[in-house]
PDB file of C-alpha atoms in Angstrom:
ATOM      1  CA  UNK E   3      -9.159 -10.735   4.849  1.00 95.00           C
ATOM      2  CA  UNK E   4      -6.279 -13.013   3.510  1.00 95.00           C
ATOM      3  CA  UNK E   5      -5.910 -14.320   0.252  1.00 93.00           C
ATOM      4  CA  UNK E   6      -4.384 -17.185  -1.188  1.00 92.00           C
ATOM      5  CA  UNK E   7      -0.624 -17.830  -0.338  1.00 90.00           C
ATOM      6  CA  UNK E   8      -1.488 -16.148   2.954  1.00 92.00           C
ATOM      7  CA  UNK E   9      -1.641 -12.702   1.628  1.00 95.00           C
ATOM      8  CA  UNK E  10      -2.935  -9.830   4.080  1.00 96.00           C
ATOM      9  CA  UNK E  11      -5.444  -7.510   2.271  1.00 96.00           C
ATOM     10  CA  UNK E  12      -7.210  -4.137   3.720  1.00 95.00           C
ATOM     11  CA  UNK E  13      -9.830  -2.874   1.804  1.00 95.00           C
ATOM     12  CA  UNK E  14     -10.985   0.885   2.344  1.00 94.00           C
ATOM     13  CA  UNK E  15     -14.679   1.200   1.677  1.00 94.00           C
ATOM     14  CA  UNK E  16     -17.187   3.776   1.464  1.00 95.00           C
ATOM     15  CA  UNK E  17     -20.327   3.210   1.303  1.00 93.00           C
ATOM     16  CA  UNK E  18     -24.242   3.562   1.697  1.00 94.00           C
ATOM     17  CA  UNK E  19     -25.464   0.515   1.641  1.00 92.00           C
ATOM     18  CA  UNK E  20     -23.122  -2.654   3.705  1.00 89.00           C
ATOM     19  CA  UNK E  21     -25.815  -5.133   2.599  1.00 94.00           C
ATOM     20  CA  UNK E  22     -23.989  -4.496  -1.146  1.00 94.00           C
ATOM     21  CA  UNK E  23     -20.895  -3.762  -0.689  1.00 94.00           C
ATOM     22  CA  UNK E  24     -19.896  -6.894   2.205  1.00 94.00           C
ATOM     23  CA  UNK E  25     -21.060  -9.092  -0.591  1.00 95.00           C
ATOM     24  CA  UNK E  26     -19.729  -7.576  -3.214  1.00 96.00           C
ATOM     25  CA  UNK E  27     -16.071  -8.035  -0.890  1.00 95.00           C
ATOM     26  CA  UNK E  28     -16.537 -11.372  -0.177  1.00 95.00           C
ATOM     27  CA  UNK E  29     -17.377 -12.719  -4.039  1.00 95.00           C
ATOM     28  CA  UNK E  30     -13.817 -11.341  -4.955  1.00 95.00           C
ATOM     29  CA  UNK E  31     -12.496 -13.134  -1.818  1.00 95.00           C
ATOM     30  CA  UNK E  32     -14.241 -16.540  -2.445  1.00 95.00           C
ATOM     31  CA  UNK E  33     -13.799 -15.906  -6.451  1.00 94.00           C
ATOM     32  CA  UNK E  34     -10.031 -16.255  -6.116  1.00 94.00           C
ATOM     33  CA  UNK E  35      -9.769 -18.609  -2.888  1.00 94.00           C
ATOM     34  CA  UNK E  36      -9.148 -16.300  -0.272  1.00 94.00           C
ATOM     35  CA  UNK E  37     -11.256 -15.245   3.080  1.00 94.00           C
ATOM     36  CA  UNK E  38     -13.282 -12.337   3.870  1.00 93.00           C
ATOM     37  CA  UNK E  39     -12.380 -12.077   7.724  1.00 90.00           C
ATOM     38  CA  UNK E  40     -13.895  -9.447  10.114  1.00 88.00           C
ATOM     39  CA  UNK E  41     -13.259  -6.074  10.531  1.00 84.00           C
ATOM     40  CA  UNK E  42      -9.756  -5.242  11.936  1.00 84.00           C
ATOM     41  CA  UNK E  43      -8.249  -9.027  11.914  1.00 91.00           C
ATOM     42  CA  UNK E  44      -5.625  -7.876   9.582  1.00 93.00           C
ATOM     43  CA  UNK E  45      -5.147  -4.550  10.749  1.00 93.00           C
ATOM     44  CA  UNK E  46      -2.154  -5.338  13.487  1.00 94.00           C
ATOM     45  CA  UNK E  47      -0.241  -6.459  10.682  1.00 95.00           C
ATOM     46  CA  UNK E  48      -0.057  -2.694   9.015  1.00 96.00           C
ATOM     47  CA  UNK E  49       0.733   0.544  10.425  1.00 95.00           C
ATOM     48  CA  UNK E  50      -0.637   3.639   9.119  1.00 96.00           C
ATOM     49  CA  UNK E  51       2.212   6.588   7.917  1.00 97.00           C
ATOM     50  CA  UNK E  52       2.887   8.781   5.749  1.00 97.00           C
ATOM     51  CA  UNK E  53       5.229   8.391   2.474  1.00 97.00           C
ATOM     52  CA  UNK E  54       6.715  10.915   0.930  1.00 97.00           C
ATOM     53  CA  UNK E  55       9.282   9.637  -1.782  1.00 97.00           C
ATOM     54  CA  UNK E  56      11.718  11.610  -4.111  1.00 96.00           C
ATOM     55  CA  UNK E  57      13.681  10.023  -6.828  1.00 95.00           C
ATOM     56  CA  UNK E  58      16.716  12.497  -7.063  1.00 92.00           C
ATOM     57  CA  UNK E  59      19.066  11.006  -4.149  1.00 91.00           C
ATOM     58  CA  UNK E  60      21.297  14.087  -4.855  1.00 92.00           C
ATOM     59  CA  UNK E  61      18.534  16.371  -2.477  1.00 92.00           C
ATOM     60  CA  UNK E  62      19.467  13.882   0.201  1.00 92.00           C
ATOM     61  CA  UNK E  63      20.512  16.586   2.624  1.00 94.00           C
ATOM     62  CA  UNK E  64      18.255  19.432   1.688  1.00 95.00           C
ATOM     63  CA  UNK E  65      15.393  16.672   2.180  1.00 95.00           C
ATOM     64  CA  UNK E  66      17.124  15.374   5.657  1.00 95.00           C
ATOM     65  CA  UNK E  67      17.369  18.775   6.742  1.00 95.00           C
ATOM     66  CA  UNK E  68      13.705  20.226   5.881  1.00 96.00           C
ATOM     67  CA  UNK E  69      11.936  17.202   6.712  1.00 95.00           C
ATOM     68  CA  UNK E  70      13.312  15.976  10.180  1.00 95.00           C
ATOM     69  CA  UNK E  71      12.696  19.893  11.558  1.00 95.00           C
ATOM     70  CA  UNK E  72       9.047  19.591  10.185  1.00 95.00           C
ATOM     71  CA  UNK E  73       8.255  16.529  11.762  1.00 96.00           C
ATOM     72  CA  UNK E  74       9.164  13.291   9.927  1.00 96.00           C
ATOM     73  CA  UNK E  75       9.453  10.455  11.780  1.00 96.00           C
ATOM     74  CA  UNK E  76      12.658   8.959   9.413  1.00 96.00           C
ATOM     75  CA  UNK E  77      14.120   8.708   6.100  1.00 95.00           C
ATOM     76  CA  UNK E  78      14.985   5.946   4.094  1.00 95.00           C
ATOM     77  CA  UNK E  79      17.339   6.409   1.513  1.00 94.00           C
ATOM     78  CA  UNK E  80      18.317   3.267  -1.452  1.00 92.00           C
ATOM     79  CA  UNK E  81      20.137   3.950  -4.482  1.00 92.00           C
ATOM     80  CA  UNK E  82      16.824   4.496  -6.374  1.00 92.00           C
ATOM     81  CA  UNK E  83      15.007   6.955  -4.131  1.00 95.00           C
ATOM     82  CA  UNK E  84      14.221   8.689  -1.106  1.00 96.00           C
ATOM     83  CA  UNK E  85      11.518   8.025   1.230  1.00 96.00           C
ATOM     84  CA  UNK E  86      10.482  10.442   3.824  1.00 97.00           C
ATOM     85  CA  UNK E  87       7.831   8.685   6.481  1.00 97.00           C
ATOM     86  CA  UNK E  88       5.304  10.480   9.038  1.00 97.00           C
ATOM     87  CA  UNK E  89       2.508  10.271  10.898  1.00 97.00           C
ATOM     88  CA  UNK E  90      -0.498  10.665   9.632  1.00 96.00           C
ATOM     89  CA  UNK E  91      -1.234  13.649  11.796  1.00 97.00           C
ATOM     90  CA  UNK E  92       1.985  15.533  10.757  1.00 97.00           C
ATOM     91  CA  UNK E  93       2.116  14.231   7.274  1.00 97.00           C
ATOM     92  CA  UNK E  94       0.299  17.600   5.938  1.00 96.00           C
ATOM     93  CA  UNK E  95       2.955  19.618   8.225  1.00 96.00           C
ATOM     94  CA  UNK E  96       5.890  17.928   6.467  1.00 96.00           C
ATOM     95  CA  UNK E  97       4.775  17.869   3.107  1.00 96.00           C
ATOM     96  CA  UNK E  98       4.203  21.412   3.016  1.00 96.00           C
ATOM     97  CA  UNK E  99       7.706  22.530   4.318  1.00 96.00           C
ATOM     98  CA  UNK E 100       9.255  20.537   1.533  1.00 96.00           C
ATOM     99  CA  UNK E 101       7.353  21.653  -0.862  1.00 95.00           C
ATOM    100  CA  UNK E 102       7.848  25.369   0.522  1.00 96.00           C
ATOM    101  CA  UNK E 103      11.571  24.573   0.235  1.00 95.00           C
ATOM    102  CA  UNK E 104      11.132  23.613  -3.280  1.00 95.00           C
ATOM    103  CA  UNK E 105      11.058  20.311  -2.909  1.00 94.00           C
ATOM    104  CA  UNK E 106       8.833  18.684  -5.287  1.00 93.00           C
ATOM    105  CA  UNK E 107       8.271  14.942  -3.936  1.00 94.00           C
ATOM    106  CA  UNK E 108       7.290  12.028  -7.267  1.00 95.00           C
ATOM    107  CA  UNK E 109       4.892  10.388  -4.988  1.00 96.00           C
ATOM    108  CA  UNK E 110       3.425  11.143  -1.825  1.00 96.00           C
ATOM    109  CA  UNK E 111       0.241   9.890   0.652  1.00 95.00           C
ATOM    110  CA  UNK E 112      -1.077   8.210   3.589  1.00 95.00           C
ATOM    111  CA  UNK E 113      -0.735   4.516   3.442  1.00 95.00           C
ATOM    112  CA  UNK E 114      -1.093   1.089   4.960  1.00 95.00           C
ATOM    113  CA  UNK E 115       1.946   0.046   5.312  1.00 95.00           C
ATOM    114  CA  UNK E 116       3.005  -3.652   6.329  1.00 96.00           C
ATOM    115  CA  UNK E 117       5.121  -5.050   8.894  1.00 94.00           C
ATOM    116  CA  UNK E 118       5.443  -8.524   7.128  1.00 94.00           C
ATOM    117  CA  UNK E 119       5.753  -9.283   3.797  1.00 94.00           C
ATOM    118  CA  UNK E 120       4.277 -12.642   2.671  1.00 93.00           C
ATOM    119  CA  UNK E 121       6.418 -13.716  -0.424  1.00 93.00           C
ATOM    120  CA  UNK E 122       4.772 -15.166  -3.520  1.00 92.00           C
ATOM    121  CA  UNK E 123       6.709 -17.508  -5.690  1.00 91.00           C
ATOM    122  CA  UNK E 124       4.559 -19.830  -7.383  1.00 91.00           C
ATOM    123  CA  UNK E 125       2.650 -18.090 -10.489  1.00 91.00           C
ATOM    124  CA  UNK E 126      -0.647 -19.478 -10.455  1.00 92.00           C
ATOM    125  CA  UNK E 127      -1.024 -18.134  -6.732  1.00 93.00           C
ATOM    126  CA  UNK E 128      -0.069 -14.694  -8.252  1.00 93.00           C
ATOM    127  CA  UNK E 129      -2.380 -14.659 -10.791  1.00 93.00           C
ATOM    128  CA  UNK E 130      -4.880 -15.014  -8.434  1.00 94.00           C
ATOM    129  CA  UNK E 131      -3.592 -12.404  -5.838  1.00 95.00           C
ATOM    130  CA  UNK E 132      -3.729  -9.957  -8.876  1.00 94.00           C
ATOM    131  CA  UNK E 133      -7.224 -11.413  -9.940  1.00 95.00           C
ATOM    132  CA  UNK E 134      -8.156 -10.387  -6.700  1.00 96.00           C
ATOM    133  CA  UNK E 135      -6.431  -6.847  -5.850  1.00 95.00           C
ATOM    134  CA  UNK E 136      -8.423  -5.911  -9.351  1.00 95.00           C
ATOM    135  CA  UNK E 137     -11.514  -7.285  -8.562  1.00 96.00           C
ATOM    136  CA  UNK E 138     -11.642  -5.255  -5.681  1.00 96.00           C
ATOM    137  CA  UNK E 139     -10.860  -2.007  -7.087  1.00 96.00           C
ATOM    138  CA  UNK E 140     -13.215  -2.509  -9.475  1.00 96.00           C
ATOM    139  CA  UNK E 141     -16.157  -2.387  -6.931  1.00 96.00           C
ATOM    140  CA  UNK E 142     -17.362   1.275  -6.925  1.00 95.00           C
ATOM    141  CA  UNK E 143     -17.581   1.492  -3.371  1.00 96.00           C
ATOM    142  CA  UNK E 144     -13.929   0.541  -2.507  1.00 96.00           C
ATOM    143  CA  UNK E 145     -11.244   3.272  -1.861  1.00 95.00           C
ATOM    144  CA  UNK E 146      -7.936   1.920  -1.289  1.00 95.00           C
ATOM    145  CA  UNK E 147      -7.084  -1.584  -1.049  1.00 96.00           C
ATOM    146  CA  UNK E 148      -3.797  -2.670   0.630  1.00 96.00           C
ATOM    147  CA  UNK E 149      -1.852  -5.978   0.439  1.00 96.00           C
ATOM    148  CA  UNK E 150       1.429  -7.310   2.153  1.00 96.00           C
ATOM    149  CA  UNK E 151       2.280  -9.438  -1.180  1.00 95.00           C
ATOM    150  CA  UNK E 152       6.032  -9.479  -1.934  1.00 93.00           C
ATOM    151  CA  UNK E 153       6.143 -11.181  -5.522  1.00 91.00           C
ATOM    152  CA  UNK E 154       9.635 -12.807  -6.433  1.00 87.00           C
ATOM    153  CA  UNK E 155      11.619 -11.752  -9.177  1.00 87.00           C
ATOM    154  CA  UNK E 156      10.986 -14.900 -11.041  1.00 87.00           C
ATOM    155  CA  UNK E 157       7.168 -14.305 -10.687  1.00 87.00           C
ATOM    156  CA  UNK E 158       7.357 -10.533 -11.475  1.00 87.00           C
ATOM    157  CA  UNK E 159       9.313 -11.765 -15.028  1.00 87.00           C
ATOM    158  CA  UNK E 160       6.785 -13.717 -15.771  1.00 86.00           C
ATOM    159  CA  UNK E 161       3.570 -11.729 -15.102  1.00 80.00           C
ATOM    160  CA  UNK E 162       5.084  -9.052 -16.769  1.00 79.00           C
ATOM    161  CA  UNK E 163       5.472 -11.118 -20.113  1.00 70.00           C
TER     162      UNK E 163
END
């Protein structure tokens, strides 16, 4: 669905009983001004991988090394981490050989990961988005939810006072 600002969510569900949980969706949706679309008309704007991030940029090489000769697709390296992507197939091959190279990674899993970003900058509209994300994960019958929100810097500032 999409919420407000234009905002691309995914929500993960598992469940026994749609004639609950599609409701239960679609109140946080409405709730917070956003849409509860149909199944898949969000999905061509993520891409499912693997992430597998490191903080200590000094293993660059060990990490470029082991991981491209297990599989990873690329590496993205910033000042404040590492981040190794996959597949989802070979993400289980790749974590494994850097872990078996002692390679502890800080964070790693499959994901939905965007190919867009939709930038909030007015506050109100993030309050809301956030509303929204926790709604959702409150339901009992949601797994993962997944967003393309970018939040400015200004916005960040002030939802974190």
């Amino acid at each position: 669905g999409y919420g407000v600002g234009g905002v691309a969510v995914i929500i993960e569900t598992m469940t026994d009983n749609l004639n609950r949980t599609v409701p239960d969706v679609r109140h946080c949706f409405s709730k917070t001004n956003g849409n509860l679309g149909t199944a898949g008309s969000v999905a061509y704007l993520f891409t499912k991988r693997g992430e597998i991030i490191f903080e200590d940029v000094s293993l660059e090489d060990r990490i470029m090394d082991v991981a491209l000769e297990a599989g990873a697709e690329d590496i993205e390296i910033t000042e404040d981490d590492i981040l190794v992507i996959t597949t989802p197939e070979s993400f289980g091959d790749v974590q494994d050989a850097l872990t078996a190279a002692g390679l502890k990674s800080d964070n790693a899993e499959v994901v939905m990961s965007p190919s867009t970003k939709a930038e909030i900058t007015d506050i109100d509209q993030a309050k809301k988005i956030m509303k929204m994300i926790d709604m959702l994960e409150d339901l009992d019958d949601v797994q993962n939810v997944y967003t393309n929100v970018e939040f400015s810097d200004a916005v960040l500032a002030e939802l974190d006072a």
